[in-house]
Amino acid sequence: GESVGLHLPTLSVQEGDNSIINCAYSNSASDYFIWYKQESGKGPQFIIDIRSNMDKRQGQRVTVLLNKTVKHLSLQIAATQPGDSAVYFCAENTAGGSYIPTFGRGTSLIVHP
Amino acid sequence: EADIYQTPRYLVIGTGKKITLECSQTMGHDKMYWYQQDPGMELHLIHYSYGVNSTEKGDLSSESTVSRIRTEHFPLTLESARPSHTSQYLCASSEGQGAATNEKLFFGSGTQLSVL
C-alpha cells in the first residue's frame, strides 16, 4: 500500500551546523505535507507545511523542500541548537481519500553542544 | 500551546482490565484522532472522528472502541487490556470539516499505558 517513510532513523549534528532531515513518500496524489517535531514526553507539534503546488517554503530557521518528481521531502534546520533535539515526523495528506494524514517513521535528531 | 488534554498521563494495569483513556479539547475542533506510538516509531492511527456521532476505524482499531457524544470529548476504551497494548496513546484534533487536506493536527501529551 501507499506509505510515507524516512530515510534515516537517527541524525547527529554539532550545535551550529545545518541539519537536513529527509522523507520519501509513495503516493503521487499527495497534495499536502507537514513536518512535526516531537520532544521527549510530549506529543508532536507542527513545524511547517507545504502544498504540492509549491517546491519550497521557509519559516523561522526552517525550510521545507518538495521534489514531486522523485516524491521527496526535506526539512532543513539552520544553525541547529540543542533545543532542536527531538524526533521529526513528516506527514502527508491526499485529496479524495479519507483526508486523514499518514505519518512516516520519524528521524531522531541529536544535537551535540 | 494547544488546548488538548489527555488523562491519565501514566497508567499501569493488569491483564484483562477494562480501561478508558480520556481526551478533551477546548478549541471546538470537529476532527479528532487517536494514535498509538511505540518509542521512536511511527504513529499508527487507531480511530478518528469527523464530528459528533461520527467514529471511524483506523489501522489498529480492532481491540478498542471510541465514542463522540460531545465535540470536545473523544474517549478511547480497551475492553480487555493485554500486554501487547503497552504503548503510548496520543490524541489529536484538527480544525477542518470533512474533506480538507490542509489541516494541522494538535496533539495532547499522551497517555503511557503499561499492561502487566
PDB file of C-alpha atoms in Angstrom:
ATOM      1  CA  GLY A   1       0.000   0.000   0.000  1.00  0.00           C
ATOM      2  CA  GLU A   2       0.970   3.660  -0.056  1.00  0.00           C
ATOM      3  CA  SER A   3       3.377   4.730   2.652  1.00  0.00           C
ATOM      4  CA  VAL A   4       5.347   7.649   3.933  1.00  0.00           C
ATOM      5  CA  GLY A   5       8.767   6.902   5.345  1.00  0.00           C
ATOM      6  CA  LEU A   6      12.004   8.494   6.430  1.00  0.00           C
ATOM      7  CA  HIS A   7      15.442   7.652   5.112  1.00  0.00           C
ATOM      8  CA  LEU A   8      17.451   7.763   8.344  1.00  0.00           C
ATOM      9  CA  PRO A   9      16.319   6.876  11.838  1.00  0.00           C
ATOM     10  CA  THR A  10      18.990   8.997  13.617  1.00  0.00           C
ATOM     11  CA  LEU A  11      20.858  12.158  12.674  1.00  0.00           C
ATOM     12  CA  SER A  12      23.652  13.548  14.857  1.00  0.00           C
ATOM     13  CA  VAL A  13      24.933  17.081  14.301  1.00  0.00           C
ATOM     14  CA  GLN A  14      27.052  19.645  16.078  1.00  0.00           C
ATOM     15  CA  GLU A  15      25.461  22.738  17.509  1.00  0.00           C
ATOM     16  CA  GLY A  16      25.547  25.499  14.914  1.00  0.00           C
ATOM     17  CA  ASP A  17      25.560  23.167  11.926  1.00  0.00           C
ATOM     18  CA  ASN A  18      22.700  22.950   9.464  1.00  0.00           C
ATOM     19  CA  SER A  19      20.533  19.808   9.653  1.00  0.00           C
ATOM     20  CA  ILE A  20      18.720  18.122   6.806  1.00  0.00           C
ATOM     21  CA  ILE A  21      16.051  15.545   7.520  1.00  0.00           C
ATOM     22  CA  ASN A  22      14.654  13.605   4.582  1.00  0.00           C
ATOM     23  CA  CYS A  23      11.325  11.984   3.869  1.00  0.00           C
ATOM     24  CA  ALA A  24      10.131   9.854   0.958  1.00  0.00           C
ATOM     25  CA  TYR A  25       6.518   9.384   0.046  1.00  0.00           C
ATOM     26  CA  SER A  26       4.990   6.990  -2.426  1.00  0.00           C
ATOM     27  CA  ASN A  27       1.546   8.417  -3.181  1.00  0.00           C
ATOM     28  CA  SER A  28       1.802  10.650  -6.233  1.00  0.00           C
ATOM     29  CA  ALA A  29      -1.621  12.098  -5.342  1.00  0.00           C
ATOM     30  CA  SER A  30      -0.381  13.512  -2.025  1.00  0.00           C
ATOM     31  CA  ASP A  31      -1.071  17.222  -2.020  1.00  0.00           C
ATOM     32  CA  TYR A  32      -0.239  18.452   1.451  1.00  0.00           C
ATOM     33  CA  PHE A  33       2.782  17.789   3.627  1.00  0.00           C
ATOM     34  CA  ILE A  34       3.595  18.702   7.211  1.00  0.00           C
ATOM     35  CA  TRP A  35       6.644  18.402   9.404  1.00  0.00           C
ATOM     36  CA  TYR A  36       6.118  17.773  13.105  1.00  0.00           C
ATOM     37  CA  LYS A  37       8.597  17.905  15.974  1.00  0.00           C
ATOM     38  CA  GLN A  38       8.164  15.593  18.957  1.00  0.00           C
ATOM     39  CA  GLU A  39      10.166  16.279  22.074  1.00  0.00           C
ATOM     40  CA  SER A  40      10.596  13.623  24.727  1.00  0.00           C
ATOM     41  CA  GLY A  41       7.437  13.101  26.746  1.00  0.00           C
ATOM     42  CA  LYS A  42       5.302  15.304  24.531  1.00  0.00           C
ATOM     43  CA  GLY A  43       3.003  14.950  21.573  1.00  0.00           C
ATOM     44  CA  PRO A  44       4.133  16.063  18.089  1.00  0.00           C
ATOM     45  CA  GLN A  45       3.978  19.775  17.354  1.00  0.00           C
ATOM     46  CA  PHE A  46       3.505  21.446  13.981  1.00  0.00           C
ATOM     47  CA  ILE A  47       6.648  22.996  12.483  1.00  0.00           C
ATOM     48  CA  ILE A  48       5.946  23.848   8.858  1.00  0.00           C
ATOM     49  CA  ASP A  49       3.769  22.730   5.973  1.00  0.00           C
ATOM     50  CA  ILE A  50       3.805  22.853   2.188  1.00  0.00           C
ATOM     51  CA  ARG A  51       1.256  22.303  -0.538  1.00  0.00           C
ATOM     52  CA  SER A  52       2.035  20.266  -3.641  1.00  0.00           C
ATOM     53  CA  ASN A  53       1.854  23.359  -5.854  1.00  0.00           C
ATOM     54  CA  MET A  54       4.966  24.700  -4.124  1.00  0.00           C
ATOM     55  CA  ASP A  55       8.553  23.418  -4.072  1.00  0.00           C
ATOM     56  CA  LYS A  56       9.921  25.469  -1.200  1.00  0.00           C
ATOM     57  CA  ARG A  57       8.641  27.159   1.907  1.00  0.00           C
ATOM     58  CA  GLN A  58      10.601  28.962   4.589  1.00  0.00           C
ATOM     59  CA  GLY A  59       9.878  29.557   8.237  1.00  0.00           C
ATOM     60  CA  GLN A  60      11.979  30.740  11.115  1.00  0.00           C
ATOM     61  CA  ARG A  61      15.262  28.791  10.788  1.00  0.00           C
ATOM     62  CA  VAL A  62      13.440  26.007   8.933  1.00  0.00           C
ATOM     63  CA  THR A  63      12.920  25.383   5.236  1.00  0.00           C
ATOM     64  CA  VAL A  64      10.902  22.617   3.625  1.00  0.00           C
ATOM     65  CA  LEU A  65      11.745  21.489   0.103  1.00  0.00           C
ATOM     66  CA  LEU A  66       9.412  19.374  -2.005  1.00  0.00           C
ATOM     67  CA  ASN A  67      10.521  17.437  -5.069  1.00  0.00           C
ATOM     68  CA  LYS A  68       7.439  15.921  -6.624  1.00  0.00           C
ATOM     69  CA  THR A  69       9.381  14.281  -9.425  1.00  0.00           C
ATOM     70  CA  VAL A  70      11.124  11.907  -7.043  1.00  0.00           C
ATOM     71  CA  LYS A  71       8.492  12.139  -4.296  1.00  0.00           C
ATOM     72  CA  HIS A  72      10.920  13.515  -1.757  1.00  0.00           C
ATOM     73  CA  LEU A  73      10.509  15.995   1.055  1.00  0.00           C
ATOM     74  CA  SER A  74      13.197  17.520   3.230  1.00  0.00           C
ATOM     75  CA  LEU A  75      13.356  19.679   6.320  1.00  0.00           C
ATOM     76  CA  GLN A  76      16.345  21.946   6.693  1.00  0.00           C
ATOM     77  CA  ILE A  77      17.157  23.467  10.071  1.00  0.00           C
ATOM     78  CA  ALA A  78      19.647  26.304  10.050  1.00  0.00           C
ATOM     79  CA  ALA A  79      22.131  26.810  12.891  1.00  0.00           C
ATOM     80  CA  THR A  80      20.875  23.784  14.802  1.00  0.00           C
ATOM     81  CA  GLN A  81      20.532  24.293  18.542  1.00  0.00           C
ATOM     82  CA  PRO A  82      20.358  21.798  21.436  1.00  0.00           C
ATOM     83  CA  GLY A  83      16.659  22.634  21.740  1.00  0.00           C
ATOM     84  CA  ASP A  84      16.148  21.207  18.272  1.00  0.00           C
ATOM     85  CA  SER A  85      16.930  17.709  19.584  1.00  0.00           C
ATOM     86  CA  ALA A  86      13.739  15.732  19.020  1.00  0.00           C
ATOM     87  CA  VAL A  87      12.087  13.222  16.724  1.00  0.00           C
ATOM     88  CA  TYR A  88      10.885  14.738  13.463  1.00  0.00           C
ATOM     89  CA  PHE A  89       7.970  13.271  11.507  1.00  0.00           C
ATOM     90  CA  CYS A  90       6.759  14.038   8.051  1.00  0.00           C
ATOM     91  CA  ALA A  91       3.096  13.524   7.274  1.00  0.00           C
ATOM     92  CA  GLU A  92       1.154  13.665   4.046  1.00  0.00           C
ATOM     93  CA  ASN A  93      -2.466  14.058   3.156  1.00  0.00           C
ATOM     94  CA  THR A  94      -4.267  13.252  -0.049  1.00  0.00           C
ATOM     95  CA  ALA A  95      -7.381  14.730  -1.554  1.00  0.00           C
ATOM     96  CA  GLY A  96     -10.031  12.192  -2.425  1.00  0.00           C
ATOM     97  CA  GLY A  97      -9.192   9.756   0.332  1.00  0.00           C
ATOM     98  CA  SER A  98     -10.145   9.794   3.980  1.00  0.00           C
ATOM     99  CA  TYR A  99      -8.471  13.219   4.440  1.00  0.00           C
ATOM    100  CA  ILE A 100      -6.613  11.703   7.368  1.00  0.00           C
ATOM    101  CA  PRO A 101      -2.844  12.346   7.373  1.00  0.00           C
ATOM    102  CA  THR A 102      -0.344   9.490   7.109  1.00  0.00           C
ATOM    103  CA  PHE A 103       2.794   9.724   9.241  1.00  0.00           C
ATOM    104  CA  GLY A 104       6.279   8.424   8.484  1.00  0.00           C
ATOM    105  CA  ARG A 105       8.533   6.526  10.905  1.00  0.00           C
ATOM    106  CA  GLY A 106      10.403   9.510  12.338  1.00  0.00           C
ATOM    107  CA  THR A 107      14.032  10.704  12.477  1.00  0.00           C
ATOM    108  CA  SER A 108      15.709  11.321  15.793  1.00  0.00           C
ATOM    109  CA  LEU A 109      17.831  14.482  15.654  1.00  0.00           C
ATOM    110  CA  ILE A 110      20.610  14.654  18.240  1.00  0.00           C
ATOM    111  CA  VAL A 111      22.412  17.966  18.614  1.00  0.00           C
ATOM    112  CA  HIS A 112      25.795  17.858  20.320  1.00  0.00           C
ATOM    113  CA  PRO A 113      26.951  21.025  22.097  1.00  0.00           C
TER     114      PRO A 113
ATOM    115  CA  GLU B   1       0.180  25.838  23.162  1.00  0.00           C
ATOM    116  CA  ALA B   2      -2.625  23.512  22.079  1.00  0.00           C
ATOM    117  CA  ASP B   3      -5.638  23.143  24.351  1.00  0.00           C
ATOM    118  CA  ILE B   4      -5.967  19.386  24.201  1.00  0.00           C
ATOM    119  CA  TYR B   5      -5.718  17.315  27.335  1.00  0.00           C
ATOM    120  CA  GLN B   6      -5.224  13.635  27.990  1.00  0.00           C
ATOM    121  CA  THR B   7      -5.688  11.747  31.242  1.00  0.00           C
ATOM    122  CA  PRO B   8      -4.223   9.831  32.857  1.00  0.00           C
ATOM    123  CA  ARG B   9      -0.647  10.712  31.944  1.00  0.00           C
ATOM    124  CA  TYR B  10       0.597   7.289  33.051  1.00  0.00           C
ATOM    125  CA  LEU B  11      -1.378   4.097  33.711  1.00  0.00           C
ATOM    126  CA  VAL B  12      -0.241   0.668  34.914  1.00  0.00           C
ATOM    127  CA  ILE B  13      -2.896  -2.042  34.972  1.00  0.00           C
ATOM    128  CA  GLY B  14      -3.272  -5.793  34.982  1.00  0.00           C
ATOM    129  CA  THR B  15      -4.234  -8.004  32.068  1.00  0.00           C
ATOM    130  CA  GLY B  16      -7.952  -8.287  31.418  1.00  0.00           C
ATOM    131  CA  LYS B  17      -8.922  -4.927  32.890  1.00  0.00           C
ATOM    132  CA  LYS B  18     -11.228  -2.542  31.079  1.00  0.00           C
ATOM    133  CA  ILE B  19      -9.775   0.945  30.733  1.00  0.00           C
ATOM    134  CA  THR B  20     -10.817   4.271  29.252  1.00  0.00           C
ATOM    135  CA  LEU B  21      -8.321   6.891  28.150  1.00  0.00           C
ATOM    136  CA  GLU B  22      -9.711  10.397  28.238  1.00  0.00           C
ATOM    137  CA  CYS B  23      -9.146  13.157  25.688  1.00  0.00           C
ATOM    138  CA  SER B  24     -10.680  16.614  25.692  1.00  0.00           C
ATOM    139  CA  GLN B  25     -10.072  19.688  23.573  1.00  0.00           C
ATOM    140  CA  THR B  26     -11.321  23.233  24.099  1.00  0.00           C
ATOM    141  CA  MET B  27     -10.665  24.502  20.569  1.00  0.00           C
ATOM    142  CA  GLY B  28     -14.018  23.499  19.118  1.00  0.00           C
ATOM    143  CA  HIS B  29     -12.342  21.261  16.545  1.00  0.00           C
ATOM    144  CA  ASP B  30     -14.542  18.874  14.605  1.00  0.00           C
ATOM    145  CA  LYS B  31     -11.952  16.231  13.769  1.00  0.00           C
ATOM    146  CA  MET B  32     -10.331  14.141  16.475  1.00  0.00           C
ATOM    147  CA  TYR B  33      -7.910  11.245  16.302  1.00  0.00           C
ATOM    148  CA  TRP B  34      -6.297   8.522  18.407  1.00  0.00           C
ATOM    149  CA  TYR B  35      -2.807   7.289  17.567  1.00  0.00           C
ATOM    150  CA  GLN B  36      -0.683   4.552  19.112  1.00  0.00           C
ATOM    151  CA  GLN B  37       3.067   5.116  19.198  1.00  0.00           C
ATOM    152  CA  ASP B  38       5.930   2.912  20.361  1.00  0.00           C
ATOM    153  CA  PRO B  39       9.208   4.676  21.307  1.00  0.00           C
ATOM    154  CA  GLY B  40      10.962   6.164  18.290  1.00  0.00           C
ATOM    155  CA  MET B  41       8.425   4.683  15.935  1.00  0.00           C
ATOM    156  CA  GLU B  42       5.717   5.990  13.634  1.00  0.00           C
ATOM    157  CA  LEU B  43       2.224   6.879  14.700  1.00  0.00           C
ATOM    158  CA  HIS B  44      -0.456   4.295  13.973  1.00  0.00           C
ATOM    159  CA  LEU B  45      -3.999   5.559  13.573  1.00  0.00           C
ATOM    160  CA  ILE B  46      -6.454   3.727  15.843  1.00  0.00           C
ATOM    161  CA  HIS B  47      -9.684   5.696  15.447  1.00  0.00           C
ATOM    162  CA  TYR B  48     -10.838   9.056  14.188  1.00  0.00           C
ATOM    163  CA  SER B  49     -13.947  11.173  14.140  1.00  0.00           C
ATOM    164  CA  TYR B  50     -15.232  13.825  11.752  1.00  0.00           C
ATOM    165  CA  GLY B  51     -17.549  15.267  14.399  1.00  0.00           C
ATOM    166  CA  VAL B  52     -20.281  14.448  16.907  1.00  0.00           C
ATOM    167  CA  ASN B  53     -21.720  10.938  16.436  1.00  0.00           C
ATOM    168  CA  SER B  54     -19.041  10.135  13.846  1.00  0.00           C
ATOM    169  CA  THR B  55     -16.462   7.419  14.553  1.00  0.00           C
ATOM    170  CA  GLU B  56     -14.219   5.670  12.046  1.00  0.00           C
ATOM    171  CA  LYS B  57     -11.730   2.830  12.363  1.00  0.00           C
ATOM    172  CA  GLY B  58      -8.058   3.278  11.644  1.00  0.00           C
ATOM    173  CA  ASP B  59      -5.321   0.698  11.189  1.00  0.00           C
ATOM    174  CA  LEU B  60      -5.282  -0.731  14.733  1.00  0.00           C
ATOM    175  CA  SER B  61      -8.882  -0.373  15.783  1.00  0.00           C
ATOM    176  CA  SER B  62      -9.985  -3.968  16.293  1.00  0.00           C
ATOM    177  CA  GLU B  63      -9.309  -4.119  20.027  1.00  0.00           C
ATOM    178  CA  SER B  64     -10.651  -0.745  21.097  1.00  0.00           C
ATOM    179  CA  THR B  65     -13.707   1.457  20.780  1.00  0.00           C
ATOM    180  CA  VAL B  66     -14.360   5.202  20.831  1.00  0.00           C
ATOM    181  CA  SER B  67     -17.350   7.476  21.216  1.00  0.00           C
ATOM    182  CA  ARG B  68     -18.025  11.071  20.222  1.00  0.00           C
ATOM    183  CA  ILE B  69     -21.079  12.303  22.075  1.00  0.00           C
ATOM    184  CA  ARG B  70     -19.730  15.817  22.531  1.00  0.00           C
ATOM    185  CA  THR B  71     -17.474  17.859  20.283  1.00  0.00           C
ATOM    186  CA  GLU B  72     -14.836  18.330  22.946  1.00  0.00           C
ATOM    187  CA  HIS B  73     -14.615  14.761  24.241  1.00  0.00           C
ATOM    188  CA  PHE B  74     -13.246  11.646  22.486  1.00  0.00           C
ATOM    189  CA  PRO B  75     -12.565   8.776  24.934  1.00  0.00           C
ATOM    190  CA  LEU B  76     -10.833   5.540  23.914  1.00  0.00           C
ATOM    191  CA  THR B  77     -11.819   2.272  25.614  1.00  0.00           C
ATOM    192  CA  LEU B  78      -9.945  -1.031  25.761  1.00  0.00           C
ATOM    193  CA  GLU B  79     -12.422  -3.720  26.842  1.00  0.00           C
ATOM    194  CA  SER B  80      -9.763  -6.194  27.971  1.00  0.00           C
ATOM    195  CA  ALA B  81      -6.216  -4.914  28.234  1.00  0.00           C
ATOM    196  CA  ARG B  82      -3.306  -7.167  27.218  1.00  0.00           C
ATOM    197  CA  PRO B  83       0.478  -6.740  27.472  1.00  0.00           C
ATOM    198  CA  SER B  84       0.541  -6.131  23.703  1.00  0.00           C
ATOM    199  CA  HIS B  85      -1.413  -2.918  24.389  1.00  0.00           C
ATOM    200  CA  THR B  86       1.544  -1.467  26.254  1.00  0.00           C
ATOM    201  CA  SER B  87       2.353   1.711  24.346  1.00  0.00           C
ATOM    202  CA  GLN B  88       1.874   5.456  24.242  1.00  0.00           C
ATOM    203  CA  TYR B  89      -1.546   6.677  23.127  1.00  0.00           C
ATOM    204  CA  LEU B  90      -1.778  10.126  21.565  1.00  0.00           C
ATOM    205  CA  CYS B  91      -4.966  12.083  20.997  1.00  0.00           C
ATOM    206  CA  ALA B  92      -5.143  14.871  18.422  1.00  0.00           C
ATOM    207  CA  SER B  93      -7.637  17.264  16.909  1.00  0.00           C
ATOM    208  CA  SER B  94      -7.808  19.443  13.811  1.00  0.00           C
ATOM    209  CA  GLU B  95      -9.972  22.319  12.746  1.00  0.00           C
ATOM    210  CA  GLY B  96     -11.138  21.172   9.340  1.00  0.00           C
ATOM    211  CA  GLN B  97     -14.531  19.847   8.486  1.00  0.00           C
ATOM    212  CA  GLY B  98     -14.761  16.718   6.382  1.00  0.00           C
ATOM    213  CA  ALA B  99     -12.942  16.941   3.066  1.00  0.00           C
ATOM    214  CA  ALA B 100      -9.922  19.121   3.759  1.00  0.00           C
ATOM    215  CA  THR B 101      -6.295  18.097   3.432  1.00  0.00           C
ATOM    216  CA  ASN B 102      -4.533  21.232   4.621  1.00  0.00           C
ATOM    217  CA  GLU B 103      -5.020  20.650   8.302  1.00  0.00           C
ATOM    218  CA  LYS B 104      -2.586  20.848  11.141  1.00  0.00           C
ATOM    219  CA  LEU B 105      -3.057  18.346  13.935  1.00  0.00           C
ATOM    220  CA  PHE B 106      -2.792  19.486  17.539  1.00  0.00           C
ATOM    221  CA  PHE B 107      -1.646  16.709  19.856  1.00  0.00           C
ATOM    222  CA  GLY B 108      -2.072  16.067  23.555  1.00  0.00           C
ATOM    223  CA  SER B 109       0.867  14.954  25.702  1.00  0.00           C
ATOM    224  CA  GLY B 110      -0.182  11.321  25.548  1.00  0.00           C
ATOM    225  CA  THR B 111      -1.045   8.500  27.939  1.00  0.00           C
ATOM    226  CA  GLN B 112       1.719   5.979  28.598  1.00  0.00           C
ATOM    227  CA  LEU B 113      -0.022   2.639  29.202  1.00  0.00           C
ATOM    228  CA  SER B 114       1.672  -0.396  30.725  1.00  0.00           C
ATOM    229  CA  VAL B 115      -0.254  -3.669  30.923  1.00  0.00           C
ATOM    230  CA  LEU B 116       1.258  -6.274  33.202  1.00  0.00           C
TER     231      LEU B 116
END
